[in-house]
Amino acid sequence: MKYNKSILAMLLTACTFSFSACSDSYMEDMNTDPSKADIIDPNAQLTTAELQTYGRLDMVDIFRNYLYAFNQQFMGCWNTTFHGGRHFIDNNIMGYGWTLGYTGAVSNLVDAEYRTKDDPEKVNINAALNIFYVYTMSVMTDLYGDVPYSEAGKGYLESIFTPRYDEQKDIYDSFFKVLSKAVDQFDPAKDEITSDVIYDGDIQKWKKFANSLRLRFAMRISNVDPERAKQEFESALQANGGVFESSSDDALIKYMEISYSFGSESYTDYRGNALSKVLYGNDPANNPTYLCSTFFNQLYNTGDPRTFRIARCYYDGLMSTSSPDNRIDLTEEMIEKGIAFQPCVPGAFSWEPWPTGYDSDILKEMAETNPNIVYSVAREVEPKLATTFLMSDNPGVVMTYSEVMFLMAEAALKGWNVGSASVEEYYKKGVREAMNFLSNNYDCEEITDEEFETYYNANPIGYTDEQKKSSINTQAWILHFLNPAECWANVRRSGYPVLKSPVEYGFEQYLTDGKEIPVRFCYPTLESSYNKDNYEEALQRMGGKDSWYTHVWWDSVD
């Protein structure tokens, strides 16, 4: 579903409310700027927070540099392999999710919620703000562990300039309570939610979103607190408004078509999908987004019909510098010639080793009229992300109906009370919806029922509970390649798919900050100065060291 209406007007009114969450006097001065207005339209603040999720160019750098490597979905381009693929800690980039998240979306949401919570005529926008705050903070805590939550964003409001780090267990406990309260708070007779770029103010869909998030969070804590997880999951299914019932309930952030630019102005322009932009790259012909062998082989070796909808082989020598145009697709030629696809393994740059190429007939013919084209190709046989996923008006993925089906499947596998459908029925529906998701939202060719049934019958869910759990979460991993934060969280929580360290691919000598795949982000370095006491208290709970090998609370049980 593409979004063709201009949202420029909303952006013009949705100013970024930059009150810091985590600092001392230098931030206090910024937080009390007398030139700023005291009150901003809370609807505009919600819009800004929504758009920044995938529209803030610098913040989504953490996805391409780290998460896609940890998830082993992309590998080979310089950014991904150098940082996440070779386990190199760059505190500046790793801290973007924190420093930009708190001064951006979190500050807007906290301020708007604070100023509407006691207004009986603003109950609906207040509820939506609370729901999106919970979602935003779930991404933060899943990345870093214990984080400022209850006191975050209150420097201007309550003069709290050094907020404490809440324990993740307490944060999740609050998530369930806040979401439940928000759902019951909605009132169709009260205020209209305006400029909402997810649900266009539809409070019934906001209810489903909140309840579906409860399913996600319940499953997240299922290893460390199985009884609470079961209780919350079953309660969410019975809650006012229900959960996602079809793909029309998907929580997707709508963006618009814009020309790509990597100038300074692009860092404050949230109209387009910035994740699509960074996957396109500021040097797209030389540093494209390559698929990791783990991801490509999972698709290709199982005959998944999504394989060549997601992965294509291109000659990019003529590629535009402002949009993903002029790519020469060599995929079908390679299939016809029997040329092997050579995806990058974990830890490898695209030239390691230099792939065996071939002479392209397509390019040879083009070279007759364009001598700049080189028809003997090499790295072109390494599968890249298909062009359709590089468009600026692609949606930003928050949560989908397909994910809910996978959650229901695993809950049924655990024996929770989730209705009359079987594990296999929920699972099959989830796989089918995951395939439909690509054609519904990314202009991929529709996968036919025949294609789906052929694939599904050749790849059964398994016989043992562990085989079924593996199948469910491997399919969730494929679904979540456009939702990298959720993908990494679910891989860590479920343990599936089982990912091997780059050590096992021969890159041990290049791994600078640890051999195993990291399991959390380190805190920004400046936190040790600006919020020293709370920072050190959080470190003590982790054994005194800020390590990216310290498991977060919900991931602390083997």
XYZ file of C-alpha atoms in Angstrom:
558
model
C 0.000 0.000 0.000
C 1.734 3.146 -1.205
C 0.907 6.505 0.321
C 0.403 9.091 -2.395
C -0.958 12.043 -0.419
C 1.492 14.747 0.500
C 2.295 14.900 4.182
C 4.379 18.031 3.830
C 1.777 20.117 5.609
C 1.924 17.825 8.599
C 5.691 18.054 8.709
C 5.591 21.821 8.635
C 3.490 21.817 11.779
C 5.192 18.850 13.431
C 8.289 20.497 14.813
C 10.860 18.436 16.657
C 10.558 18.985 20.380
C 14.145 18.532 21.491
C 14.148 18.308 25.257
C 16.766 15.882 26.426
C 16.206 12.797 28.507
C 19.662 12.127 29.825
C 22.013 14.955 30.684
C 22.907 17.629 33.208
C 23.403 21.407 33.174
C 24.391 21.798 29.536
C 21.110 20.144 28.555
C 19.178 22.058 31.183
C 20.030 25.272 29.381
C 18.747 23.854 26.132
C 15.616 22.574 27.805
C 14.639 26.006 29.075
C 15.150 28.007 25.879
C 12.867 31.051 26.352
C 12.417 31.428 22.599
C 10.469 28.175 22.370
C 6.709 27.986 22.576
C 5.329 26.434 25.738
C 2.705 24.358 23.966
C 2.776 22.446 20.686
C -0.156 20.630 19.090
C 0.100 17.097 20.542
C -1.156 15.653 17.256
C 1.824 17.230 15.494
C 4.151 15.751 18.099
C 2.703 12.288 17.512
C 3.172 12.749 13.770
C 6.802 13.749 14.248
C 7.507 10.750 16.478
C 5.877 8.384 13.990
C 7.790 9.775 11.012
C 11.135 9.813 12.814
C 10.912 6.058 13.439
C 12.136 5.251 9.937
C 12.399 8.763 8.512
C 15.354 10.067 10.526
C 18.390 9.399 8.357
C 21.068 9.400 11.035
C 19.094 7.204 13.430
C 18.459 4.390 10.918
C 22.221 4.132 10.393
C 22.235 1.673 13.291
C 20.179 -0.721 11.190
C 22.498 -0.911 8.183
C 25.697 -0.686 10.227
C 24.809 -3.169 12.958
C 21.441 -4.906 13.072
C 21.371 -6.262 9.536
C 24.802 -7.778 10.166
C 23.818 -9.265 13.534
C 20.665 -10.667 11.905
C 22.787 -11.930 8.977
C 20.357 -10.665 6.391
C 22.714 -8.227 4.642
C 26.486 -8.413 4.341
C 29.217 -7.248 1.992
C 28.702 -3.503 1.753
C 31.352 -1.482 3.602
C 29.070 -0.066 6.321
C 27.519 -3.390 7.320
C 30.592 -5.604 7.235
C 32.988 -3.119 8.842
C 30.743 -2.476 11.859
C 28.374 -5.341 12.635
C 29.922 -7.963 10.392
C 33.338 -7.630 11.997
C 32.164 -6.798 15.499
C 33.653 -3.318 15.672
C 32.303 -1.011 18.368
C 31.676 2.505 17.114
C 30.207 4.237 20.152
C 29.035 7.189 18.088
C 26.939 5.178 15.630
C 25.781 2.671 18.231
C 24.619 5.561 20.375
C 22.388 7.066 17.677
C 19.394 5.043 18.795
C 19.807 6.552 22.265
C 20.924 10.130 21.690
C 18.598 10.794 18.776
C 15.749 8.730 20.170
C 15.618 10.573 23.471
C 16.037 14.050 22.017
C 13.562 13.310 19.228
C 10.598 10.961 19.459
C 10.787 10.358 23.218
C 10.830 14.063 24.082
C 7.895 14.776 21.798
C 5.832 11.893 23.126
C 6.563 12.555 26.799
C 5.814 16.262 26.494
C 2.591 15.755 24.541
C 1.365 13.036 26.894
C 2.194 15.151 29.936
C 0.203 18.111 28.599
C -2.868 16.065 27.624
C -3.157 13.568 30.464
C -5.529 15.658 32.565
C -7.564 17.078 29.685
C -10.922 15.249 29.406
C -11.278 16.482 25.820
C -7.976 14.985 24.681
C -8.334 11.410 25.875
C -7.843 9.881 22.414
C -4.642 11.649 21.457
C -3.352 10.969 24.964
C -4.047 7.254 24.550
C -2.338 7.142 21.152
C 0.669 8.997 22.552
C 0.973 6.487 25.374
C 0.787 3.545 22.969
C 3.411 4.935 20.652
C 5.621 5.865 23.590
C 5.500 2.265 24.761
C 6.391 1.069 21.268
C 9.260 3.569 20.980
C 10.646 2.677 24.396
C 10.372 -1.034 23.640
C 12.826 -0.546 20.792
C 15.134 1.424 23.114
C 15.147 -1.078 25.956
C 15.461 -4.069 23.615
C 18.582 -2.486 22.126
C 20.288 -1.308 25.322
C 18.692 -3.092 28.302
C 18.032 -0.916 31.358
C 17.261 2.612 30.144
C 15.636 5.830 31.403
C 11.904 5.274 31.072
C 9.745 6.601 33.918
C 11.818 9.807 34.167
C 12.785 10.144 30.508
C 12.083 13.401 28.696
C 11.191 15.319 31.856
C 14.041 17.790 31.970
C 11.831 20.697 30.948
C 8.662 19.403 32.584
C 9.937 18.395 36.011
C 13.598 19.493 36.031
C 14.778 15.868 35.932
C 18.034 16.223 34.032
C 19.706 13.009 35.166
C 16.977 10.360 34.955
C 17.449 6.980 36.533
C 17.780 3.853 34.420
C 14.699 1.700 35.011
C 15.262 -2.028 35.144
C 13.973 -3.744 32.036
C 11.737 -6.009 34.097
C 9.964 -2.956 35.504
C 9.778 -1.328 32.088
C 7.979 -4.324 30.639
C 5.659 -4.454 33.614
C 4.728 -0.841 32.867
C 4.225 -1.608 29.164
C 1.401 -4.012 29.899
C -0.301 -1.610 32.299
C -0.006 1.444 30.059
C -1.286 -0.371 26.977
C -4.261 -1.821 28.833
C -5.200 1.559 30.272
C -4.811 3.321 26.918
C -7.152 0.909 25.159
C -9.900 1.464 27.723
C -9.374 5.221 27.557
C -10.382 5.650 23.906
C -13.742 7.382 23.488
C -15.303 7.925 20.020
C -17.314 10.839 21.427
C -14.195 12.787 22.325
C -11.300 14.344 20.370
C -10.298 13.393 16.851
C -6.701 12.258 16.298
C -5.369 14.282 13.378
C -2.310 13.948 11.127
C -1.755 10.341 12.220
C 0.392 8.697 9.519
C -0.242 5.155 10.737
C -4.006 4.806 11.208
C -5.324 8.210 10.143
C -6.892 8.619 13.573
C -8.871 5.338 13.572
C -9.144 4.568 17.284
C -10.412 1.025 16.684
C -7.181 0.201 14.887
C -5.152 1.869 17.640
C -6.850 -0.493 20.091
C -5.891 -3.513 18.006
C -2.347 -2.222 17.736
C -2.014 -1.814 21.510
C -3.400 -5.279 22.200
C -1.188 -6.829 19.521
C 1.848 -5.177 21.085
C 0.874 -6.906 24.318
C 1.132 -10.219 22.446
C 4.621 -9.295 21.239
C 5.777 -8.239 24.700
C 4.247 -11.269 26.388
C 6.151 -13.570 24.066
C 9.294 -11.499 24.635
C 9.292 -12.258 28.371
C 8.161 -15.877 27.990
C 11.577 -17.334 28.847
C 12.133 -15.339 32.039
C 8.566 -15.048 33.336
C 6.442 -17.721 31.623
C 3.425 -17.369 33.925
C 3.192 -13.595 33.476
C 3.717 -14.056 29.743
C 0.859 -16.533 29.486
C -1.426 -14.323 31.555
C -0.710 -11.201 29.512
C -0.998 -12.977 26.179
C -4.361 -14.516 26.973
C -5.613 -11.278 28.514
C -4.658 -9.289 25.402
C -6.676 -11.642 23.221
C -9.766 -10.913 25.314
C -9.146 -7.189 25.649
C -11.415 -4.418 24.423
C -10.934 -4.020 20.663
C -9.187 -7.330 20.032
C -5.951 -7.870 18.103
C -5.002 -7.698 14.425
C -7.504 -9.635 12.335
C -6.143 -9.018 8.834
C -3.412 -7.172 6.990
C -5.636 -4.090 6.931
C -4.737 -3.712 10.626
C -0.976 -3.587 9.981
C 0.827 -0.757 11.788
C 2.751 0.854 8.929
C 4.150 4.376 8.837
C 3.278 6.106 5.585
C 5.994 7.992 3.757
C 6.047 9.930 0.511
C 8.095 9.818 -2.665
C 11.058 12.209 -2.568
C 14.334 12.531 -4.420
C 17.264 11.079 -2.508
C 19.792 13.450 -1.036
C 22.491 12.994 1.590
C 23.078 16.687 2.198
C 22.620 18.314 5.595
C 18.957 19.097 4.903
C 18.141 15.397 4.526
C 18.783 14.833 8.240
C 15.765 16.941 9.218
C 13.468 15.869 6.387
C 11.354 12.954 7.603
C 8.929 12.767 4.671
C 10.608 9.784 3.009
C 11.594 6.365 4.303
C 15.209 6.905 5.376
C 15.813 3.182 5.845
C 15.121 2.700 2.139
C 17.502 5.586 1.509
C 20.422 4.126 3.482
C 19.863 0.736 1.839
C 20.107 2.551 -1.493
C 23.259 4.265 -0.198
C 25.087 7.505 -0.855
C 27.388 5.604 -3.242
C 24.890 3.094 -4.626
C 26.869 1.935 -7.641
C 29.887 0.989 -5.519
C 28.412 0.190 -2.108
C 25.006 -1.413 -2.654
C 23.089 -3.562 -0.191
C 24.130 -7.183 -0.681
C 22.248 -10.097 0.824
C 24.053 -12.239 3.372
C 24.515 -15.893 2.461
C 22.581 -16.899 5.596
C 19.480 -15.068 4.394
C 19.809 -15.782 0.675
C 20.543 -19.484 1.142
C 17.590 -19.924 3.496
C 15.324 -18.571 0.771
C 17.032 -20.137 -2.250
C 17.699 -23.608 -0.835
C 14.086 -24.051 0.311
C 12.602 -22.931 -3.002
C 10.997 -19.930 -1.316
C 9.044 -17.946 -3.953
C 10.185 -14.761 -2.209
C 13.813 -15.429 -3.176
C 13.986 -13.431 -6.387
C 11.373 -10.961 -5.283
C 13.744 -9.923 -2.495
C 17.107 -10.650 -4.141
C 18.238 -9.619 -7.618
C 21.590 -9.367 -9.391
C 22.210 -5.997 -11.015
C 24.778 -4.159 -13.063
C 24.790 -0.744 -11.404
C 27.289 1.117 -13.556
C 24.511 3.359 -14.903
C 22.646 3.782 -11.633
C 21.220 7.186 -10.767
C 22.693 9.114 -7.846
C 19.331 10.528 -6.740
C 16.975 7.548 -7.105
C 17.290 3.774 -7.570
C 16.893 3.964 -11.354
C 18.860 2.638 -14.351
C 19.855 -0.681 -12.836
C 20.415 -3.490 -15.365
C 18.853 -6.692 -14.046
C 20.961 -9.766 -14.825
C 19.080 -12.258 -12.665
C 17.133 -14.088 -15.353
C 20.176 -14.242 -17.614
C 22.177 -15.827 -14.796
C 19.457 -18.409 -14.211
C 19.285 -19.242 -17.933
C 23.084 -19.558 -18.195
C 23.366 -21.556 -14.980
C 25.596 -18.953 -13.353
C 25.952 -19.573 -9.625
C 24.745 -16.913 -7.221
C 27.516 -16.040 -4.771
C 26.170 -14.216 -1.708
C 28.550 -12.728 0.864
C 29.167 -14.860 3.947
C 29.043 -13.351 7.472
C 32.083 -11.153 8.092
C 33.019 -10.752 4.410
C 33.268 -7.684 2.266
C 31.849 -8.097 -1.236
C 35.349 -8.665 -2.649
C 36.295 -11.458 -0.210
C 36.885 -13.635 -2.084
C 36.620 -12.001 -5.497
C 33.666 -13.835 -7.041
C 33.800 -15.851 -10.244
C 31.944 -13.813 -12.807
C 30.833 -14.249 -16.406
C 30.371 -12.355 -19.678
C 26.893 -10.921 -19.866
C 25.132 -11.029 -23.231
C 22.787 -8.260 -22.072
C 25.675 -5.944 -21.273
C 27.671 -6.964 -24.336
C 24.820 -5.816 -26.569
C 24.473 -2.541 -24.637
C 28.235 -1.960 -24.840
C 28.005 -1.759 -28.625
C 26.410 1.677 -28.261
C 27.838 2.608 -24.862
C 31.582 1.929 -24.518
C 31.444 2.805 -20.806
C 29.632 -0.449 -20.058
C 31.828 -3.362 -18.987
C 30.232 -6.663 -19.942
C 32.608 -8.957 -18.053
C 31.068 -8.887 -14.582
C 32.190 -10.262 -11.203
C 30.604 -8.784 -8.072
C 27.357 -8.529 -10.043
C 26.775 -12.237 -9.300
C 26.397 -11.386 -5.606
C 22.656 -10.992 -4.886
C 21.542 -7.495 -3.917
C 18.380 -6.169 -2.347
C 15.755 -5.709 -5.063
C 15.155 -2.158 -6.240
C 11.543 -2.113 -5.078
C 12.753 -2.067 -1.456
C 14.768 1.108 -2.040
C 11.844 3.440 -2.735
C 11.318 6.437 -0.461
C 7.553 5.916 -0.243
C 7.910 2.403 1.161
C 6.124 2.040 4.499
C 7.960 1.885 7.806
C 7.102 -1.422 9.472
C 5.988 -1.319 13.100
C 3.862 -4.480 13.379
C 1.972 -6.770 11.008
C -0.832 -9.314 10.998
C 1.674 -11.927 9.846
C 3.703 -11.376 13.023
C 0.573 -11.831 15.111
C -0.059 -15.192 13.412
C 3.464 -16.355 14.257
C 2.999 -15.221 17.853
C -0.274 -17.139 18.013
C 1.427 -20.208 16.570
C 4.156 -20.182 19.209
C 1.652 -19.465 21.963
C -0.400 -22.454 20.839
C 2.797 -24.514 20.837
C 3.317 -23.510 24.474
C -0.194 -24.688 25.325
C -1.618 -21.245 25.992
C -5.316 -20.627 25.470
C -5.382 -18.935 22.061
C -8.505 -20.331 20.472
C -9.403 -23.397 18.475
C -6.860 -23.108 15.645
C -3.826 -25.385 15.702
C -0.155 -24.474 15.728
C 0.086 -25.474 12.081
C -2.950 -23.407 11.062
C -1.607 -20.242 12.668
C 1.826 -20.923 11.203
C 0.561 -21.506 7.676
C -1.519 -18.345 7.817
C 1.524 -16.418 9.021
C 3.684 -17.625 6.136
C 1.007 -16.846 3.572
C 0.458 -13.359 5.011
C 4.209 -12.714 5.072
C 4.316 -13.415 1.349
C 1.254 -11.275 0.698
C 2.898 -8.467 2.660
C 5.512 -8.022 -0.061
C 3.012 -7.679 -2.898
C 0.644 -5.538 -0.827
C 3.283 -2.991 0.171
C 6.385 -3.215 -2.014
C 5.101 -3.758 -5.552
C 6.460 -7.297 -5.617
C 4.879 -9.731 -8.031
C 2.060 -11.527 -6.246
C 2.835 -15.056 -5.070
C 0.208 -17.426 -6.429
C -1.599 -20.050 -4.393
C 0.162 -22.724 -6.446
C 3.590 -21.253 -5.646
C 2.712 -21.020 -1.988
C 1.343 -24.556 -1.682
C 4.340 -26.022 -3.508
C 6.691 -24.251 -1.133
C 4.684 -25.009 1.991
C 4.346 -28.717 1.221
C 8.081 -28.995 0.580
C 8.927 -27.269 3.876
C 6.767 -28.713 6.669
C 6.726 -27.092 10.080
C 8.346 -30.135 11.684
C 7.375 -32.857 14.123
C 8.941 -32.021 17.475
C 8.108 -28.898 19.457
C 11.646 -27.614 18.948
C 11.422 -28.118 15.184
C 8.148 -26.222 15.160
C 9.577 -23.406 17.252
C 12.495 -23.196 14.826
C 10.179 -23.038 11.802
C 7.941 -20.368 13.335
C 10.787 -18.072 14.288
C 12.788 -18.627 11.118
C 9.735 -17.477 9.192
C 9.424 -14.495 11.549
C 13.082 -13.713 10.784
C 12.307 -13.633 7.065
C 9.222 -11.472 7.646
C 11.137 -9.024 9.854
C 13.903 -8.186 7.388
C 12.136 -4.849 6.922
C 11.747 -4.421 10.696
C 15.361 -4.976 11.834
C 14.975 -3.971 15.494
C 12.149 -6.434 16.045
C 14.051 -9.020 14.027
C 17.108 -8.834 16.293
C 14.979 -8.937 19.423
C 13.093 -12.024 18.290
C 16.230 -13.855 17.139
C 17.794 -13.295 20.573
C 14.621 -14.264 22.414
C 13.814 -17.401 20.392
C 17.301 -18.553 19.442
C 16.172 -19.080 15.838
C 17.416 -19.183 13.246
C 20.701 -20.442 14.667
C 23.326 -17.994 13.401
C 27.022 -18.803 13.246
C 29.736 -16.342 14.210
C 31.917 -14.927 11.409
C 34.681 -16.908 13.134
C 33.237 -20.026 11.500
C 33.608 -18.398 8.092
C 37.312 -17.664 8.550
C 37.209 -14.064 9.784
C 38.356 -14.491 13.395
C 41.431 -12.291 12.935
C 39.238 -9.366 11.798
C 36.794 -9.421 14.717
C 38.056 -6.558 16.878
C 35.578 -6.451 19.781
C 34.551 -10.045 20.401
C 34.092 -13.289 18.541
C 30.443 -14.147 19.155
C 27.467 -12.220 17.757
C 26.680 -9.353 20.182
C 23.450 -9.424 22.193
C 22.919 -5.752 23.140
C 24.146 -2.241 22.343
C 26.583 -0.422 24.600
C 25.470 2.839 26.203
C 26.699 6.127 24.706
C 30.101 7.008 26.150
C 28.986 10.453 27.332
C 26.436 8.898 29.679
C 29.334 8.079 32.005
C 29.883 11.833 32.400
C 26.484 13.474 32.047
C 24.456 10.937 34.036
C 27.276 9.305 35.975
C 25.504 8.013 39.088
C 22.574 6.437 37.267
C 24.849 5.087 34.563
C 27.117 3.391 37.103
C 24.142 1.983 38.989
C 22.934 0.368 35.767
C 26.408 -1.015 35.116
C 26.534 -2.572 38.563
C 23.393 -4.517 37.709
C 25.309 -5.861 34.693
C 28.343 -6.899 36.695
C 30.185 -3.589 36.452
C 30.940 -3.601 32.718
C 29.115 -2.082 29.748
C 29.559 -5.076 27.452
C 27.636 -5.902 24.316
C 27.826 -9.511 25.461
C 25.725 -8.917 28.583
C 22.244 -10.272 27.947
C 19.239 -8.049 28.542
C 16.758 -9.231 31.163
C 14.319 -11.068 28.903
C 17.247 -12.791 27.163
C 18.999 -13.872 30.358
C 17.735 -17.476 30.442
C 19.422 -20.040 28.183
